[in-house]
Coordinates of N, CA and C in Angstrom, one line a residue:
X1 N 214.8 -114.8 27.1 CA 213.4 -115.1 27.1 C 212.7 -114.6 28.5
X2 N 213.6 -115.2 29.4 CA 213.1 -114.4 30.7 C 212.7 -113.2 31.2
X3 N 213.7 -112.6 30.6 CA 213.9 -110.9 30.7 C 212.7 -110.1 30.0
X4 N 212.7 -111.0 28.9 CA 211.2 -110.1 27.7 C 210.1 -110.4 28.4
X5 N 209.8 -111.6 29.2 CA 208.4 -112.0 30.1 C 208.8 -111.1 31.1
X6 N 209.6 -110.9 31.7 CA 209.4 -110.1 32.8 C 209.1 -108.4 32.4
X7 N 209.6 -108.5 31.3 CA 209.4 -106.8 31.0 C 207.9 -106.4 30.7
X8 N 207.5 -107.4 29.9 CA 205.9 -107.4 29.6 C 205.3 -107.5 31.0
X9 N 205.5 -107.9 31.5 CA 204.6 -108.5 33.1 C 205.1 -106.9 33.5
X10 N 206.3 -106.2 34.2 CA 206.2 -105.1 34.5 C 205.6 -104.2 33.8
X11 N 205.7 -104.2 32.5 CA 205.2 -103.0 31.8 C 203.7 -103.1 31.7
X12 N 202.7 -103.9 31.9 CA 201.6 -104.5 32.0 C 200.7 -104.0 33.0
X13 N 201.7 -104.3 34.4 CA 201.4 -104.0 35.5 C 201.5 -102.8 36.0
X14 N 202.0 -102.0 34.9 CA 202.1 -100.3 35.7 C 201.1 -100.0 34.4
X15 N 201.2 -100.3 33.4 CA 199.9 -99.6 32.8 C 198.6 -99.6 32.9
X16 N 197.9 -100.8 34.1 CA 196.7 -100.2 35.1 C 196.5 -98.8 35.3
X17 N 197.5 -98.4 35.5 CA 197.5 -96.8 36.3 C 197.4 -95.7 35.7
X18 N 197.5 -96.4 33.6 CA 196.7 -95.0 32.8 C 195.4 -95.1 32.6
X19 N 194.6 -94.0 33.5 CA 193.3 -94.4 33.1 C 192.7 -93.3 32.1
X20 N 191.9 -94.1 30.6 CA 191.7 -92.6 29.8 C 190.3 -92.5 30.1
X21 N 189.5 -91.3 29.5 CA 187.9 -91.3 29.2 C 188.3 -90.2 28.7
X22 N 187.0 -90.1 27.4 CA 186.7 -88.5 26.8 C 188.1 -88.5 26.6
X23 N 188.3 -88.9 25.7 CA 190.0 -88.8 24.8 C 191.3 -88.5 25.1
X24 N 191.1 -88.6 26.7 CA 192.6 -87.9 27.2 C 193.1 -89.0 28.0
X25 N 194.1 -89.3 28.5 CA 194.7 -90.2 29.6 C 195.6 -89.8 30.7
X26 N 195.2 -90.1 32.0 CA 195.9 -89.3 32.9 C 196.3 -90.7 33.8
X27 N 197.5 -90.5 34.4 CA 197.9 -91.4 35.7 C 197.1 -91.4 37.0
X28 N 197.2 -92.1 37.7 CA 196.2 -92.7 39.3 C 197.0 -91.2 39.8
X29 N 196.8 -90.7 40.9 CA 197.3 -90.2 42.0 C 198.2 -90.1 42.6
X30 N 199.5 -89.3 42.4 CA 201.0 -89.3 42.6 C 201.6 -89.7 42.0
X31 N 201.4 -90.1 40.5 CA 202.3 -91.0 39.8 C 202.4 -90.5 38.7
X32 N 203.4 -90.2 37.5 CA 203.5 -89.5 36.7 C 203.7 -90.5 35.3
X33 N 203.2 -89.9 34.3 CA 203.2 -90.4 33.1 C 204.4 -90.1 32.1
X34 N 205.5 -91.1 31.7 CA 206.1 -91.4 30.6 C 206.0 -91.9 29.3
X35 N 206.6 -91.4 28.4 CA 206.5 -92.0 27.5 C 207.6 -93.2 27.1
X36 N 207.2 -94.4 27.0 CA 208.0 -95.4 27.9 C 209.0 -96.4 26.2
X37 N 208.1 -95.9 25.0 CA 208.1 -96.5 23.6 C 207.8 -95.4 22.5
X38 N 208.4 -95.4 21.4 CA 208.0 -94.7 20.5 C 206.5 -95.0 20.3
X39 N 205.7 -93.9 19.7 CA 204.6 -94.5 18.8 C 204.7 -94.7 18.0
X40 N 203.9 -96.0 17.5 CA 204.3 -96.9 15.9 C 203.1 -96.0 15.4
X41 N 203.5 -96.6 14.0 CA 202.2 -96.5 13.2 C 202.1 -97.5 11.6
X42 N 201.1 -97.6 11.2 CA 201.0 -98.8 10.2 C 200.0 -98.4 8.8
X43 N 200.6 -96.6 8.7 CA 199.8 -96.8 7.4 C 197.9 -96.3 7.7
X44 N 197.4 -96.4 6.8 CA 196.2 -96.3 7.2 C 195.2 -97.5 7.3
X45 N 194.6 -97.1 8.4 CA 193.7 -98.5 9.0 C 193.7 -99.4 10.4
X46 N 193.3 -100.0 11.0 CA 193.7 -100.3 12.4 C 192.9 -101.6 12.5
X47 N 193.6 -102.5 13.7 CA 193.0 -103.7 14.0 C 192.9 -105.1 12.5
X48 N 193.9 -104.8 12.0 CA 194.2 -105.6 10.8 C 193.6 -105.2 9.9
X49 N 192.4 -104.2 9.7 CA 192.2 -103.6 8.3 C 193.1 -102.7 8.1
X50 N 193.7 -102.8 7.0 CA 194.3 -101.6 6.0 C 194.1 -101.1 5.0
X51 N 193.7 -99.7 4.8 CA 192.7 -99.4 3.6 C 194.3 -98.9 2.6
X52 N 194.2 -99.4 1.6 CA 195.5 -99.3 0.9 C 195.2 -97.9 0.5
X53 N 196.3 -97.0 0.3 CA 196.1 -95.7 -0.7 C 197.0 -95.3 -1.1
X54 N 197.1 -95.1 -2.3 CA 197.6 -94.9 -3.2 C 198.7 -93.4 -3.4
X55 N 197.9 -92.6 -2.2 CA 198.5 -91.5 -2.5 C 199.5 -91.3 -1.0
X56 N 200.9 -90.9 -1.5 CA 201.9 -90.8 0.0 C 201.1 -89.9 0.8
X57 N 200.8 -88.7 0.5 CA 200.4 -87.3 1.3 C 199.2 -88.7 2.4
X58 N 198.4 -89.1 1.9 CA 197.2 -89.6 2.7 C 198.1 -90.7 3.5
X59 N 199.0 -91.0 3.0 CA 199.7 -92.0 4.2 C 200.5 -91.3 5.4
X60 N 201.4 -90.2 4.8 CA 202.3 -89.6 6.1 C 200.7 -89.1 7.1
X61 N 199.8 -88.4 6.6 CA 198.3 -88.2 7.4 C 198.2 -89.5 8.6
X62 N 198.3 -90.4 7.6 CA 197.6 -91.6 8.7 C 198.6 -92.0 9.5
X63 N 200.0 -92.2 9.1 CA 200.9 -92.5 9.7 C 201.1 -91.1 11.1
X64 N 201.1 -90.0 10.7 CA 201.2 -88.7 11.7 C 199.2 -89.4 12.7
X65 N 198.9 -89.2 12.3 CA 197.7 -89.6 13.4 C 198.0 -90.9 14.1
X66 N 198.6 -91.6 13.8 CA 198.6 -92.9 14.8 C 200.0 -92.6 15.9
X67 N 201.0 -91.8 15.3 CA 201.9 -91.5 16.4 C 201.4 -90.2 17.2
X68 N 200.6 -89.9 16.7 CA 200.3 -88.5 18.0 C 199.1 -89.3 18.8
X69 N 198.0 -90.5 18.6 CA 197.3 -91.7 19.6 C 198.6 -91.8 20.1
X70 N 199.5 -92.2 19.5 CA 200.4 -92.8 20.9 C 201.2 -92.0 21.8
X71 N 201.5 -90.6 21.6 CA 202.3 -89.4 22.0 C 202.1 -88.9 23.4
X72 N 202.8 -89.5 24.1 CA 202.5 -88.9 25.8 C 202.0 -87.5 25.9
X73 N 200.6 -87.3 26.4 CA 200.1 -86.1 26.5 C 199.1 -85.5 25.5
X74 N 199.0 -86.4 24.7 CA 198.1 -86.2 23.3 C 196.5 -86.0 23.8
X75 N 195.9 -85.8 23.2 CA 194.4 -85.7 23.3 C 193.8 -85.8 22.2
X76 N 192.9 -86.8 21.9 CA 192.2 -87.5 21.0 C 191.5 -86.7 19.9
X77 N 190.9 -85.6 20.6 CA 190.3 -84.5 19.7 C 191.1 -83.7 18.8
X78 N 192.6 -83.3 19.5 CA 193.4 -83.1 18.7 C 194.0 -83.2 17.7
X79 N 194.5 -84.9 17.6 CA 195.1 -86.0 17.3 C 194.2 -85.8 15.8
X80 N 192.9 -86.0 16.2 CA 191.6 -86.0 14.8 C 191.6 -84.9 14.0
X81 N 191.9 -83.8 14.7 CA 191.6 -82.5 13.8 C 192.5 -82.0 13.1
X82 N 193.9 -82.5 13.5 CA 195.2 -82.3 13.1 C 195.0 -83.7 12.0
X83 N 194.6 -84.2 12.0 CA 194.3 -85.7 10.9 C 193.6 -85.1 9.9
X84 N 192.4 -84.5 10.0 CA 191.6 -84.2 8.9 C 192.1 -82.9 8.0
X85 N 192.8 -82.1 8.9 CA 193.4 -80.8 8.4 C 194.4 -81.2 7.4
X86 N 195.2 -82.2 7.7 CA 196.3 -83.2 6.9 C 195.5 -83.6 5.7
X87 N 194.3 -83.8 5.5 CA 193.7 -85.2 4.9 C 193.3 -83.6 3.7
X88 N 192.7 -82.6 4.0 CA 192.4 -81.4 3.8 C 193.4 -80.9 3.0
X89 N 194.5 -80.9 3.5 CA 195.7 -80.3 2.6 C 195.9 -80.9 1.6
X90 N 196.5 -82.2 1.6 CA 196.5 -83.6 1.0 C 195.6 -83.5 -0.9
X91 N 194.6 -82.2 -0.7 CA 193.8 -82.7 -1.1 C 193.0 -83.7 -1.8
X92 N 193.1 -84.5 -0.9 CA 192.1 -85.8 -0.5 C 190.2 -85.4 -1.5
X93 N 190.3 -86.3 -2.0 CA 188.8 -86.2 -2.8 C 187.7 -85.9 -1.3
X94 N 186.6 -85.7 -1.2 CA 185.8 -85.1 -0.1 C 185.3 -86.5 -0.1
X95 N 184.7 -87.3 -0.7 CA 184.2 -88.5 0.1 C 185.2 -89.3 1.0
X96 N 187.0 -89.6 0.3 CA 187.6 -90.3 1.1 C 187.9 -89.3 2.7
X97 N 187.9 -88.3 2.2 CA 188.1 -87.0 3.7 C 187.1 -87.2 4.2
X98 N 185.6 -87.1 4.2 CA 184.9 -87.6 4.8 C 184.6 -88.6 5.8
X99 N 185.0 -89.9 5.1 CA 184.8 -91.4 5.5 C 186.2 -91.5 7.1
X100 N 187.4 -90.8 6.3 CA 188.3 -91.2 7.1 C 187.8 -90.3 8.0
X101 N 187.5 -88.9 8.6 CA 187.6 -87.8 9.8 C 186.0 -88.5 10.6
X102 N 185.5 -89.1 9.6 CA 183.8 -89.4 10.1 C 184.6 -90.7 10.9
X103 N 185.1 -91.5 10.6 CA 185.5 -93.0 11.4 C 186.3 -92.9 12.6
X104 N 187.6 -91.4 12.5 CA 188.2 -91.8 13.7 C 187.7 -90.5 14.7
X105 N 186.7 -90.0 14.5 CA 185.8 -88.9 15.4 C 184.9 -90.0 15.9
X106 N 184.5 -91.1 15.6 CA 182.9 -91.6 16.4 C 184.1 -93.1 16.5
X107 N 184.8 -93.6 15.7 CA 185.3 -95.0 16.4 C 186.4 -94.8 16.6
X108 N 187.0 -94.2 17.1 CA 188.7 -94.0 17.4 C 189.0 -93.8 19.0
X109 N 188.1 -94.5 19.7 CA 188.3 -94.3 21.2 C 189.0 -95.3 21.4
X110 N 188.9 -96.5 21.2 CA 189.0 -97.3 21.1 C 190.7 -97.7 21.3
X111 N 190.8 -97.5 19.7 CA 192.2 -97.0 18.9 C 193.1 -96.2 20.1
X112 N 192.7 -94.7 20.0 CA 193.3 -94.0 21.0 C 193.9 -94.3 22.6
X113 N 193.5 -95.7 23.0 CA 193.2 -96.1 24.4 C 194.4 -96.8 24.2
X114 N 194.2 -97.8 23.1 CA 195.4 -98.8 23.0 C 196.7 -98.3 22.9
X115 N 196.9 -97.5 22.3 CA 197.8 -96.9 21.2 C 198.6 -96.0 22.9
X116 N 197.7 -95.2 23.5 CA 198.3 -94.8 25.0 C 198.9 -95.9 26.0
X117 N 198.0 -96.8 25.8 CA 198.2 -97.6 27.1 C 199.3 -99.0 26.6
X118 N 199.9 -98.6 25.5 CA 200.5 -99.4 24.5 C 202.4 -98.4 25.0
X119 N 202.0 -97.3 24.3 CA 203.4 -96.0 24.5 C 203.8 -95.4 25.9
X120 N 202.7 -95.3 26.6 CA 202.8 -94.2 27.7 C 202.3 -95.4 28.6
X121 N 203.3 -94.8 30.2 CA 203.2 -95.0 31.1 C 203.2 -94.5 32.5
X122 N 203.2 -94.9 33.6 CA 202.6 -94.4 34.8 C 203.7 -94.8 35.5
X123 N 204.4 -94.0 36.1 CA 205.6 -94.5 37.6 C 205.8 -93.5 38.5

């Protein structure tokens, strides 16, 4: 029990030092970035919504976008375009392709922040 509080408390305390904006994340000044944890992923949806679907192709999509948010050295614009291209292949009906590439292009900063400052680290 000790050991897990102290790990969180260290791991906590060095990831001050990723700072992201405009969809990328870099470390403070002299300090380099690790990727410290796998990136998870849960399917499609975030923050306790999960939009269920039906179709695997749309899930390995969402599942591959949430491990490249968390992929040391990723960049957010990337991460999205390589998402919708998936969602594209998939052939995904054009309203669900829509809904999903419109959501994590305008609300996925957010997402992308956590998901870094969750996997990658600074030392």
């Amino acid at each position: 029990m000790k050991l897990s509080l102290f790990f969180c408390l260290f791991v906590s305390v060095l990831s001050v030092d990723l700072s992201c904006s405009s969809g990328a994340c870099i470390c403070a000044a002299g300090l380099r970035a690790v990727q410290f944890a796998p990136p998870s992923f849960n399917g499609c949806g975030t923050k306790g919504m999960n939009l269920d679907q039906n179709e695997p192709m749309v899930v390995d999509c969402c599942n591959n976008h949430d491990k490249c948010y968390g992929t040391l050295g990723s960049k957010k614009a990337t991460c999205d375009a390589t998402f919708c291209t998936c969602l594209n292949n998939a052939k995904t009906n054009f309203l669900v392709r829509s809904v999903f590439c419109t959501a994590v292009r305008t609300f996925g900063e957010s997402a992308f922040e956590t998901a870094q400052k969750t996997h990658v680290n600074c030392n």
